């Protein structure tokens, strides 16, 4: 996470658009993993994969990614994209291990709604 994103606002937005593509994993009633997925008719997207630190490296990230991939594929999606900050080498290796690869593209973005003055 970067400080200028407000995950609560993003979750509220997600629950208004394809809420079935917002998955959470629970152990004993505690949320230990989550992921947001999307599909706009051309590409699927994975955003905000998170696993609590004490539950990482136990297969929960792999399990929730598999579940969101399946849900997106069921919509007829041919390819899933995701973005990783270039310095986050551990996450890059995690996705490589799951069969994802660098598309060698430059990602651009433009904020339409500013959630924080820090941006």
mmCIF file of C-alpha atoms in Angstrom:
data_model
loop_
_atom_site.group_PDB
_atom_site.id
_atom_site.type_symbol
_atom_site.label_atom_id
_atom_site.label_comp_id
_atom_site.label_asym_id
_atom_site.label_seq_id
_atom_site.Cartn_x
_atom_site.Cartn_y
_atom_site.Cartn_z
ATOM 1 C CA UNK A 1 0.000 0.000 0.000
ATOM 2 C CA UNK A 2 0.983 3.547 -0.578
ATOM 3 C CA UNK A 3 -0.242 6.255 1.772
ATOM 4 C CA UNK A 4 -2.402 8.098 -0.744
ATOM 5 C CA UNK A 5 -4.805 5.211 -1.342
ATOM 6 C CA UNK A 6 -7.708 4.759 1.016
ATOM 7 C CA UNK A 7 -8.545 1.034 1.048
ATOM 8 C CA UNK A 8 -11.885 1.641 2.810
ATOM 9 C CA UNK A 9 -13.025 3.894 -0.030
ATOM 10 C CA UNK A 10 -11.762 1.405 -2.604
ATOM 11 C CA UNK A 11 -13.653 -1.426 -0.896
ATOM 12 C CA UNK A 12 -16.832 0.686 -0.821
ATOM 13 C CA UNK A 13 -16.420 1.379 -4.555
ATOM 14 C CA UNK A 14 -15.779 -2.295 -5.290
ATOM 15 C CA UNK A 15 -18.905 -3.376 -3.439
ATOM 16 C CA UNK A 16 -20.897 -1.248 -5.907
ATOM 17 C CA UNK A 17 -19.272 -2.832 -8.991
ATOM 18 C CA UNK A 18 -19.051 -6.622 -9.313
ATOM 19 C CA UNK A 19 -19.058 -7.296 -5.574
ATOM 20 C CA UNK A 20 -18.772 -11.028 -6.292
ATOM 21 C CA UNK A 21 -15.216 -10.328 -7.471
ATOM 22 C CA UNK A 22 -14.169 -9.119 -4.022
ATOM 23 C CA UNK A 23 -13.085 -12.196 -2.104
ATOM 24 C CA UNK A 24 -12.038 -12.627 1.490
ATOM 25 C CA UNK A 25 -10.519 -15.635 3.192
ATOM 26 C CA UNK A 26 -11.386 -16.357 6.811
ATOM 27 C CA UNK A 27 -9.947 -18.485 9.587
ATOM 28 C CA UNK A 28 -11.983 -18.754 12.773
ATOM 29 C CA UNK A 29 -14.037 -15.716 11.728
ATOM 30 C CA UNK A 30 -10.948 -13.556 11.115
ATOM 31 C CA UNK A 31 -10.226 -12.123 7.656
ATOM 32 C CA UNK A 32 -6.729 -13.325 6.774
ATOM 33 C CA UNK A 33 -6.721 -12.765 2.994
ATOM 34 C CA UNK A 34 -8.496 -10.636 0.423
ATOM 35 C CA UNK A 35 -8.369 -9.791 -3.259
ATOM 36 C CA UNK A 36 -10.285 -7.614 -5.716
ATOM 37 C CA UNK A 37 -10.868 -8.780 -9.251
ATOM 38 C CA UNK A 38 -12.403 -7.162 -12.281
ATOM 39 C CA UNK A 39 -13.265 -7.780 -15.910
ATOM 40 C CA UNK A 40 -14.246 -5.053 -18.337
ATOM 41 C CA UNK A 41 -14.726 -7.174 -21.429
ATOM 42 C CA UNK A 42 -11.124 -7.070 -22.665
ATOM 43 C CA UNK A 43 -8.886 -7.988 -19.746
ATOM 44 C CA UNK A 44 -9.322 -9.216 -16.234
ATOM 45 C CA UNK A 45 -7.590 -7.425 -13.395
ATOM 46 C CA UNK A 46 -6.350 -8.411 -9.985
ATOM 47 C CA UNK A 47 -5.919 -5.714 -7.365
ATOM 48 C CA UNK A 48 -5.241 -5.510 -3.672
ATOM 49 C CA UNK A 49 -4.149 -9.058 -2.943
ATOM 50 C CA UNK A 50 -3.404 -9.120 0.774
ATOM 51 C CA UNK A 51 -2.579 -11.832 3.280
ATOM 52 C CA UNK A 52 -1.900 -11.029 6.907
ATOM 53 C CA UNK A 53 1.846 -11.381 7.554
ATOM 54 C CA UNK A 54 1.443 -14.223 10.037
ATOM 55 C CA UNK A 55 -0.503 -16.223 7.398
ATOM 56 C CA UNK A 56 1.873 -15.606 4.483
ATOM 57 C CA UNK A 57 3.798 -18.483 2.900
ATOM 58 C CA UNK A 58 1.087 -20.948 3.967
ATOM 59 C CA UNK A 59 -0.705 -21.143 0.607
ATOM 60 C CA UNK A 60 -3.528 -18.684 1.336
ATOM 61 C CA UNK A 61 -2.370 -16.172 -1.278
ATOM 62 C CA UNK A 62 -2.149 -18.897 -3.903
ATOM 63 C CA UNK A 63 -5.584 -20.195 -2.913
ATOM 64 C CA UNK A 64 -7.369 -16.837 -3.107
ATOM 65 C CA UNK A 65 -5.650 -15.990 -6.423
ATOM 66 C CA UNK A 66 -6.835 -19.303 -7.833
ATOM 67 C CA UNK A 67 -10.387 -18.539 -6.699
ATOM 68 C CA UNK A 68 -10.443 -15.063 -8.280
ATOM 69 C CA UNK A 69 -8.868 -16.387 -11.505
ATOM 70 C CA UNK A 70 -11.650 -18.966 -11.730
ATOM 71 C CA UNK A 71 -14.391 -16.380 -11.183
ATOM 72 C CA UNK A 72 -12.886 -14.069 -13.817
ATOM 73 C CA UNK A 73 -12.393 -16.936 -16.300
ATOM 74 C CA UNK A 74 -16.051 -17.959 -15.859
ATOM 75 C CA UNK A 75 -16.954 -14.572 -17.361
ATOM 76 C CA UNK A 76 -15.094 -15.480 -20.564
ATOM 77 C CA UNK A 77 -11.996 -13.442 -19.798
ATOM 78 C CA UNK A 78 -9.002 -14.412 -21.976
ATOM 79 C CA UNK A 79 -6.204 -12.816 -19.903
ATOM 80 C CA UNK A 80 -5.635 -11.343 -16.458
ATOM 81 C CA UNK A 81 -3.412 -8.338 -15.819
ATOM 82 C CA UNK A 82 -2.079 -6.989 -12.569
ATOM 83 C CA UNK A 83 0.313 -4.287 -11.520
ATOM 84 C CA UNK A 84 3.139 -4.619 -9.017
ATOM 85 C CA UNK A 85 5.361 -1.828 -7.796
ATOM 86 C CA UNK A 86 8.782 -2.494 -9.325
ATOM 87 C CA UNK A 87 10.568 -2.492 -5.948
ATOM 88 C CA UNK A 88 8.272 -5.208 -4.547
ATOM 89 C CA UNK A 89 10.496 -8.101 -5.600
ATOM 90 C CA UNK A 90 8.959 -10.659 -3.247
ATOM 91 C CA UNK A 91 5.515 -10.140 -4.751
ATOM 92 C CA UNK A 92 6.957 -10.227 -8.268
ATOM 93 C CA UNK A 93 8.449 -13.657 -7.510
ATOM 94 C CA UNK A 94 5.160 -14.817 -5.956
ATOM 95 C CA UNK A 95 3.265 -14.039 -9.179
ATOM 96 C CA UNK A 96 6.018 -15.497 -11.388
ATOM 97 C CA UNK A 97 5.689 -18.715 -9.411
ATOM 98 C CA UNK A 98 1.956 -18.698 -10.255
ATOM 99 C CA UNK A 99 2.635 -18.395 -14.000
ATOM 100 C CA UNK A 100 2.395 -14.636 -14.440
ATOM 101 C CA UNK A 101 5.062 -12.845 -16.466
ATOM 102 C CA UNK A 102 6.215 -9.322 -17.197
ATOM 103 C CA UNK A 103 4.326 -8.038 -20.254
ATOM 104 C CA UNK A 104 7.088 -5.457 -20.742
ATOM 105 C CA UNK A 105 4.667 -2.563 -20.904
ATOM 106 C CA UNK A 106 4.718 0.797 -19.205
ATOM 107 C CA UNK A 107 1.702 1.379 -16.994
ATOM 108 C CA UNK A 108 0.183 4.835 -16.954
ATOM 109 C CA UNK A 109 -2.548 6.107 -14.684
ATOM 110 C CA UNK A 110 -4.599 9.219 -14.124
ATOM 111 C CA UNK A 111 -6.483 9.923 -10.912
ATOM 112 C CA UNK A 112 -10.084 10.944 -11.437
ATOM 113 C CA UNK A 113 -10.873 11.074 -7.725
ATOM 114 C CA UNK A 114 -8.222 12.182 -5.235
ATOM 115 C CA UNK A 115 -8.732 10.428 -1.906
ATOM 116 C CA UNK A 116 -5.859 12.093 -0.066
ATOM 117 C CA UNK A 117 -3.933 15.355 -0.140
ATOM 118 C CA UNK A 118 -0.651 13.373 0.008
ATOM 119 C CA UNK A 119 -0.897 12.433 -3.641
#
